[in-house]
Tab-separated table of C-alpha atoms in Angstrom:
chain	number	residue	atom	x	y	z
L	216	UNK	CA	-22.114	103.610	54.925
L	217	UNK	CA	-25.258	105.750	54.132
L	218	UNK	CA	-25.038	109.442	54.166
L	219	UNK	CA	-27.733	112.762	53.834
L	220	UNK	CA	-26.733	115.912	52.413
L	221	UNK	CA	-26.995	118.433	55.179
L	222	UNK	CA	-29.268	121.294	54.318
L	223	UNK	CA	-29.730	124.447	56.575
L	224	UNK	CA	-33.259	123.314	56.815
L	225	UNK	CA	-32.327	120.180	58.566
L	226	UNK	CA	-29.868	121.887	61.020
L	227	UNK	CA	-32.462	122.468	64.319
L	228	UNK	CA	-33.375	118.498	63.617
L	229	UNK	CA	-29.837	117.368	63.484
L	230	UNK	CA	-28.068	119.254	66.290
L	231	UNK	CA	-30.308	118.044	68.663
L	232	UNK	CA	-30.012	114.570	67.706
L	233	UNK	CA	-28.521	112.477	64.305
L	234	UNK	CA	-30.404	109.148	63.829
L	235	UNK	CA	-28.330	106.471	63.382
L	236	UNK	CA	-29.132	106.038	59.655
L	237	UNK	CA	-27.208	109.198	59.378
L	238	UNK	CA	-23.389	107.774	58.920
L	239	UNK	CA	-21.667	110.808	57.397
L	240	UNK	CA	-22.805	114.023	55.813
L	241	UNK	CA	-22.219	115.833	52.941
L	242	UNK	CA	-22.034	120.201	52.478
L	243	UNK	CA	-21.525	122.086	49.728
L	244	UNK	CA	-18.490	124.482	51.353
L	245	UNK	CA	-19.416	127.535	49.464
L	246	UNK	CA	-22.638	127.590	51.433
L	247	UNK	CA	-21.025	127.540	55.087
L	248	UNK	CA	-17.372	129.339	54.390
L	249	UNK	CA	-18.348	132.547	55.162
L	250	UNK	CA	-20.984	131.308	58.200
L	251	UNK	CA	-20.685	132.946	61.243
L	252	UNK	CA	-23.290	133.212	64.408
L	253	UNK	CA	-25.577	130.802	65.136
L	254	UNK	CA	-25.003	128.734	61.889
L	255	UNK	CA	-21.106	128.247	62.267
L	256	UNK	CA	-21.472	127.212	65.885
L	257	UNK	CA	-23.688	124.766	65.051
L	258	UNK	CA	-22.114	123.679	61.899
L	259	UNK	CA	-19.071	123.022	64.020
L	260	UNK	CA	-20.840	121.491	66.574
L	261	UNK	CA	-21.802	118.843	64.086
L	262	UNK	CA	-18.266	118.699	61.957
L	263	UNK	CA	-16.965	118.049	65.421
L	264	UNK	CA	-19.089	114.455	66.419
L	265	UNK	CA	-20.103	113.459	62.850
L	266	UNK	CA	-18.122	111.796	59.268
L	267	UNK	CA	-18.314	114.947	56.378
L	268	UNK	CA	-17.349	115.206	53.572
L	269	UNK	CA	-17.550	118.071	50.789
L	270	UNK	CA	-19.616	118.223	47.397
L	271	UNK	CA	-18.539	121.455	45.896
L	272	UNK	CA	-20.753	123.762	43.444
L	273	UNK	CA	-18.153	126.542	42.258
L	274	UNK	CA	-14.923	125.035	41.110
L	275	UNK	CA	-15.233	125.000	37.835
L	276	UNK	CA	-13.591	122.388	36.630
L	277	UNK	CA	-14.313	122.509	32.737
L	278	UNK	CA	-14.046	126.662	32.414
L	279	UNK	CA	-11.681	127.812	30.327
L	280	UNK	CA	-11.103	130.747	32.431
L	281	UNK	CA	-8.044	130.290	35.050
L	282	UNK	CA	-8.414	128.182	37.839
L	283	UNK	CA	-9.566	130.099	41.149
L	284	UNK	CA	-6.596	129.374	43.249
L	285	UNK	CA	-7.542	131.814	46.409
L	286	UNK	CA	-10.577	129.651	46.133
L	287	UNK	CA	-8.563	126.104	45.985
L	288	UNK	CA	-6.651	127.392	49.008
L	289	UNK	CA	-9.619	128.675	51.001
L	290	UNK	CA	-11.248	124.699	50.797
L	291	UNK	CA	-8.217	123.465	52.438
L	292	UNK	CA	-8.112	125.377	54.900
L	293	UNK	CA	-11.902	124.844	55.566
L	294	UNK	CA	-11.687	121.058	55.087
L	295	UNK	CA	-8.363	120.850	57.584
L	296	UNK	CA	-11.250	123.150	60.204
L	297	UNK	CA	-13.762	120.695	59.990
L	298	UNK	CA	-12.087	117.191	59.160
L	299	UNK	CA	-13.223	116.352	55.838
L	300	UNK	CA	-12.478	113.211	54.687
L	301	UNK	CA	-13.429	113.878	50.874
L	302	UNK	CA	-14.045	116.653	48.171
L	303	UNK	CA	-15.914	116.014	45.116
L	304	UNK	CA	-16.489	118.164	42.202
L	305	UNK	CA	-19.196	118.414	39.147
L	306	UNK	CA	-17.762	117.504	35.582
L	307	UNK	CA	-19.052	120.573	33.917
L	308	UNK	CA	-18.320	124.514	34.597
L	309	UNK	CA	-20.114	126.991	35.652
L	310	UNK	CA	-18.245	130.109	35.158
L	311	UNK	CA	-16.589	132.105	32.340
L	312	UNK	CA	-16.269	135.848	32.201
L	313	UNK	CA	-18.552	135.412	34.661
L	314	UNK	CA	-20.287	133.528	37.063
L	315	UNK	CA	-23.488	131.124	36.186
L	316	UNK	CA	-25.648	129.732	38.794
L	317	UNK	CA	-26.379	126.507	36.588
L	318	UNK	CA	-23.729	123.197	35.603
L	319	UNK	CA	-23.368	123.267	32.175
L	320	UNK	CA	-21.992	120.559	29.928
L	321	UNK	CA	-18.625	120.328	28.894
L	322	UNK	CA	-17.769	119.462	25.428
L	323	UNK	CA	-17.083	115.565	24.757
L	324	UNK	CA	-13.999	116.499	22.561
L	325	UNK	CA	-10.158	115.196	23.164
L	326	UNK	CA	-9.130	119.040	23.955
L	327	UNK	CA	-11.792	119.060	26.851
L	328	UNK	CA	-10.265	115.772	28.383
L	329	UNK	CA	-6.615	117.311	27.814
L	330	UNK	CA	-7.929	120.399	29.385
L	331	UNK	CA	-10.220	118.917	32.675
L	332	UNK	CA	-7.231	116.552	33.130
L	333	UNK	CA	-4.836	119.503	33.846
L	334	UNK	CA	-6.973	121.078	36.102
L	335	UNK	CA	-8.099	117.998	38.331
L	336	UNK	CA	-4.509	117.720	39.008
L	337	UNK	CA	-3.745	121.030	39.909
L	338	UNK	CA	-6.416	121.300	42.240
L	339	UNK	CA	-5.180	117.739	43.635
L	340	UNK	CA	-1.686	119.502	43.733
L	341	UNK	CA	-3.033	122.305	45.820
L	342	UNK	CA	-5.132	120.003	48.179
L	343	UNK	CA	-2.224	117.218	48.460
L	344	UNK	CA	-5.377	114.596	48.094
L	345	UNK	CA	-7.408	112.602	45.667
L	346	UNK	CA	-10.137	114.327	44.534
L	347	UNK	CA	-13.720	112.617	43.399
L	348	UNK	CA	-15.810	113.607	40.112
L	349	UNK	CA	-18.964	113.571	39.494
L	350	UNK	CA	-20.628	112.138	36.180
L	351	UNK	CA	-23.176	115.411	35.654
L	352	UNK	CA	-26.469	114.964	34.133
L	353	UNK	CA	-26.749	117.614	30.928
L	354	UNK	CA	-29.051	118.655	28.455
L	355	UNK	CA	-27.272	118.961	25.403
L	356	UNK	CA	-23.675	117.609	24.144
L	357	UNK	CA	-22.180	120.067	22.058
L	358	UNK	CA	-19.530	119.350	19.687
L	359	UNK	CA	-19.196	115.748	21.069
L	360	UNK	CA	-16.376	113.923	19.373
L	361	UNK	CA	-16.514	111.073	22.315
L	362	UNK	CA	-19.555	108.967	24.139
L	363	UNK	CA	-20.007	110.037	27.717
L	364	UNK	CA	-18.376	106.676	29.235
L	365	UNK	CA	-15.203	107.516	27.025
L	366	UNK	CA	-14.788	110.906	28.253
L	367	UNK	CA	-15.984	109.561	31.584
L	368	UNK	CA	-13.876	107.377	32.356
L	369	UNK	CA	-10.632	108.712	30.098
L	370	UNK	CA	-10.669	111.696	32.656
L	371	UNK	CA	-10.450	109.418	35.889
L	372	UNK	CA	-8.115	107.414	34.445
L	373	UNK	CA	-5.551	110.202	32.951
L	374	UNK	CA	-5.969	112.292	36.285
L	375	UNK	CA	-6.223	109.580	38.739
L	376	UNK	CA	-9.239	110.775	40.556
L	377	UNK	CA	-12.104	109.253	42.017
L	378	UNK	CA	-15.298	108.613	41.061
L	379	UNK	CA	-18.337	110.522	42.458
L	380	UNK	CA	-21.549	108.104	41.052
L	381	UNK	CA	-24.414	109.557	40.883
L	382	UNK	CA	-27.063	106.940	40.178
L	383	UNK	CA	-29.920	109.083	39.763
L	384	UNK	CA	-27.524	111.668	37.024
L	385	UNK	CA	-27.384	108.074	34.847
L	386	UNK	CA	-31.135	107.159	34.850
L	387	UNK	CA	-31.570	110.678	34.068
L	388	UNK	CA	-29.375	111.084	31.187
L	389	UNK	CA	-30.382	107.323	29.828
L	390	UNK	CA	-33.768	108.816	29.248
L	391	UNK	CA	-32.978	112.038	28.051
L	392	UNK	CA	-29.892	111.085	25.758
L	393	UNK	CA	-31.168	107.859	24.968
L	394	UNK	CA	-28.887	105.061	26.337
L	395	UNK	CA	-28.725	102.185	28.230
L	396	UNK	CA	-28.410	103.029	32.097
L	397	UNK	CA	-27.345	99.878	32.603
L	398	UNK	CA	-24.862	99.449	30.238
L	399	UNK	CA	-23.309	102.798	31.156
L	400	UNK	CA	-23.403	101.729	34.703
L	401	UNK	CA	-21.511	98.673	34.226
L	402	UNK	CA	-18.939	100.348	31.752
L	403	UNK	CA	-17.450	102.857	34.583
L	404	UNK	CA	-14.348	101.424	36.958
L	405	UNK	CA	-14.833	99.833	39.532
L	406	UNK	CA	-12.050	101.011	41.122
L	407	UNK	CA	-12.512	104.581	40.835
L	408	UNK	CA	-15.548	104.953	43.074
L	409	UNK	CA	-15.207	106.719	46.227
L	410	UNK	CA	-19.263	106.670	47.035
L	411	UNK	CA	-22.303	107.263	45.229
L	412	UNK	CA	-25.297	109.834	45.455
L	413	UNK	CA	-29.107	109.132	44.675
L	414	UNK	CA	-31.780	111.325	44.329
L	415	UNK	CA	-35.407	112.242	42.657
L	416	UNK	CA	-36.044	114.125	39.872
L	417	UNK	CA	-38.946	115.826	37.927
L	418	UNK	CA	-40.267	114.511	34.945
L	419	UNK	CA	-41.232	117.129	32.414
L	420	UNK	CA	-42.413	115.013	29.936
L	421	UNK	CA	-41.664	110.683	28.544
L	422	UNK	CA	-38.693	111.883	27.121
L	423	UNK	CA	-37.098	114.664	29.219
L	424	UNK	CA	-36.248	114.254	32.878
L	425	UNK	CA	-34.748	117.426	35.233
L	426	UNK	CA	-32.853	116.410	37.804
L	427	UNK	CA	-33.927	118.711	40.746
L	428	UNK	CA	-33.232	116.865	44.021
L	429	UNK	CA	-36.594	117.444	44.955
L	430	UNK	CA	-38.613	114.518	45.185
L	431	UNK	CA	-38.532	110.743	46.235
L	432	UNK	CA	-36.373	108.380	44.816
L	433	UNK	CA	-38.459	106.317	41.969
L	434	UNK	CA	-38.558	102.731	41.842
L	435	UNK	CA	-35.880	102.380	38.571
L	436	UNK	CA	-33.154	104.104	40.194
L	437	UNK	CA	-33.634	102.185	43.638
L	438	UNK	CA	-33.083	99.211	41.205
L	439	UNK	CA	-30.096	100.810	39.357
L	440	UNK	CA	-28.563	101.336	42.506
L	441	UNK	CA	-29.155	97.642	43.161
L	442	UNK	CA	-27.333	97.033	40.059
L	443	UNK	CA	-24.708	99.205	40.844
L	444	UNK	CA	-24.040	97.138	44.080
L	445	UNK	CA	-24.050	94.072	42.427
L	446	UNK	CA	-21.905	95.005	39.830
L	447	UNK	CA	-18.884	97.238	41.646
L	448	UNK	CA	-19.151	95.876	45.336
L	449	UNK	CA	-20.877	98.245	48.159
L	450	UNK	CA	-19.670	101.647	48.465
L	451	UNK	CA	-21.237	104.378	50.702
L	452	UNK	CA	-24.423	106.165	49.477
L	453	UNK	CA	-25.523	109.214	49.967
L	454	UNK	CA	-29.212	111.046	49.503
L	455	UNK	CA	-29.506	114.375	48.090
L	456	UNK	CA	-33.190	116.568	48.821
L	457	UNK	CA	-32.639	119.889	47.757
L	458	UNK	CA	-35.811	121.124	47.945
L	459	UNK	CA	-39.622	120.371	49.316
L	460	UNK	CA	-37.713	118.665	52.217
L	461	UNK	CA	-39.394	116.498	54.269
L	462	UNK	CA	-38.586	116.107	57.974
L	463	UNK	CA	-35.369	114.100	59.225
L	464	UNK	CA	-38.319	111.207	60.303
L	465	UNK	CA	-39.289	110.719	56.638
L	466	UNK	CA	-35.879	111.178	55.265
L	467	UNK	CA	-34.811	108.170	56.921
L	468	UNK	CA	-37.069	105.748	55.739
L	469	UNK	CA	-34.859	106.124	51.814
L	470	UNK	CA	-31.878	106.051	53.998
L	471	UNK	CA	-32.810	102.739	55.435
L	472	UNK	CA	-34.016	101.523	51.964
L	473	UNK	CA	-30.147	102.525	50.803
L	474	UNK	CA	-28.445	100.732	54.230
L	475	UNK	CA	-31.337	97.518	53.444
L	476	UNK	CA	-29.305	97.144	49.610
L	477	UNK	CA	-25.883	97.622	51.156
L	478	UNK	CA	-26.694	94.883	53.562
L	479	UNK	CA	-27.885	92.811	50.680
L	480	UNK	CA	-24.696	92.673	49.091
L	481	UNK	CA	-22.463	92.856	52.222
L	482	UNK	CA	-24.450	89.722	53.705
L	483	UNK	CA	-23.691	87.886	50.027
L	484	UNK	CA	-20.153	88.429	49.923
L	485	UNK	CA	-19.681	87.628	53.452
L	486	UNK	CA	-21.714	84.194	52.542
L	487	UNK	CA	-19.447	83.745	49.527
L	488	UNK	CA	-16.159	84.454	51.644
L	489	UNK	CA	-17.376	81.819	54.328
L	490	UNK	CA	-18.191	79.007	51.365
């Protein structure tokens, strides 16, 4: 499956008519709780014919501040509204005394991993679902006792949740941090993934890259994506544009390049299951 990450931009395109390219959706719910009007009609409109799914911004999930449990509460009820099949979640935090409109890095220590772990499966408590994670990209690592893959994948593991893999996040970070993408790739379970996002980035200079969700897809994470489906199987893809979005027309042409990879690997393993 290939998926876009609904904007409000896109909205006049999309109620009128989703291309076929467009096989589920992805909002964050903090930007359409509180819709009403014209927006919530149409967001409805769409929730009601189309596959979504929910990519959250405000959870929190590193903070050491308490858990937001009005907020937990308030998803359900706006993911049992509009049938969403999945919620996914940042590894990092973005709030302490107060609230910070940025996702920063949460410590690579043991305590961290004790202390994300407890709060993945409260929120899973409170939703009565598996929850996904995203591997972040970040900027700086402080007080890192572990390598990003162990506190990666020690967190899915110890609170059985799924995977959110961003592609782009691991290019990103394997420039900045200095590490094999591929390597890193390979390293996270297989059977943890629930789907995958790419995405473009900004490069502000050889050896720092900011991922802003604002450009095209380059040509190295296209092929770490087709590494990705090689090495853990297909699993449905999504594209993020943030910002300087193009129209729905142009969008589609990456979403085809995604479905075109899928296929790739689909069309293999169906050869290999017919040998």
């Amino acid at each position: 499956m290939v998926g876009l990450g609904l904007r409000r931009e896109m909205l006049d395109e999309l109620i009128v008519d989703v291309p076929t390219h467009i096989e589920f959706m992805e909002v964050a719910p903090e930007n359409w709780l509180n819709l009403g009007g014209r927006y919530a009609k149409q967001f409805k409109t769409l929730t009601d014919a189309n596959n979504f799914i929910c990519h959250g911004l405000s959870l929190s999930i590193g903070s050491a501040e308490p858990l937001d449990i009005a907020f937990v509460k308030s998803l359900k009820a706006f993911f049992t509204e509009h049938n969403i099949k999945l919620f996914s979640e940042h590894l990092s935090y973005c709030s302490g005394k107060g609230h910070m409109y940025d996702l920063m890095p949460i410590p690579f220590t043991d305590d961290a991993v004790e202390h994300v772990v407890g709060r993945i499966k409260q929120v899973q408590d409170i939703l009565e679902c598996q929850i996904a994670i995203e591997n972040v990209s970040y900027y700086g690592a402080p007080g890192q006792q572990l390598s990003e893959i162990e506190f990666t994948t020690r967190i899915l593991e110890q609170a059985d949740c799924k995977l959110l893999l961003d592609v782009n996040n691991i290019y990103v970070n394997s420039i900045n941090h200095g590490y094999d993408a591929n390597e890193f790739l390979t390293a996270l379970p297989t059977k943890r993934i629930a789907y995958g996002h790419i995405a473009g980035h900004y490069n502000e200079a050889d050896d720092l890259i900011i991922d802003t969700h604002g450009a095209d897809v380059i040509e190295p994470v296209w092929q770490l994506l087709d590494t990705a489906y090689r090495v853990h199987g297909v699993f449905p893809t999504l594209l993020e544009r943030d910002f300087n979005i193009p129209s729905i027309h142009v969008l589609t042409q990456e979403l085809e390049r995604i479905k075109q990879l899928q296929l790739k690997y689909q069309s293999s393993d169906l050869a290999q299951n017919l040998a």
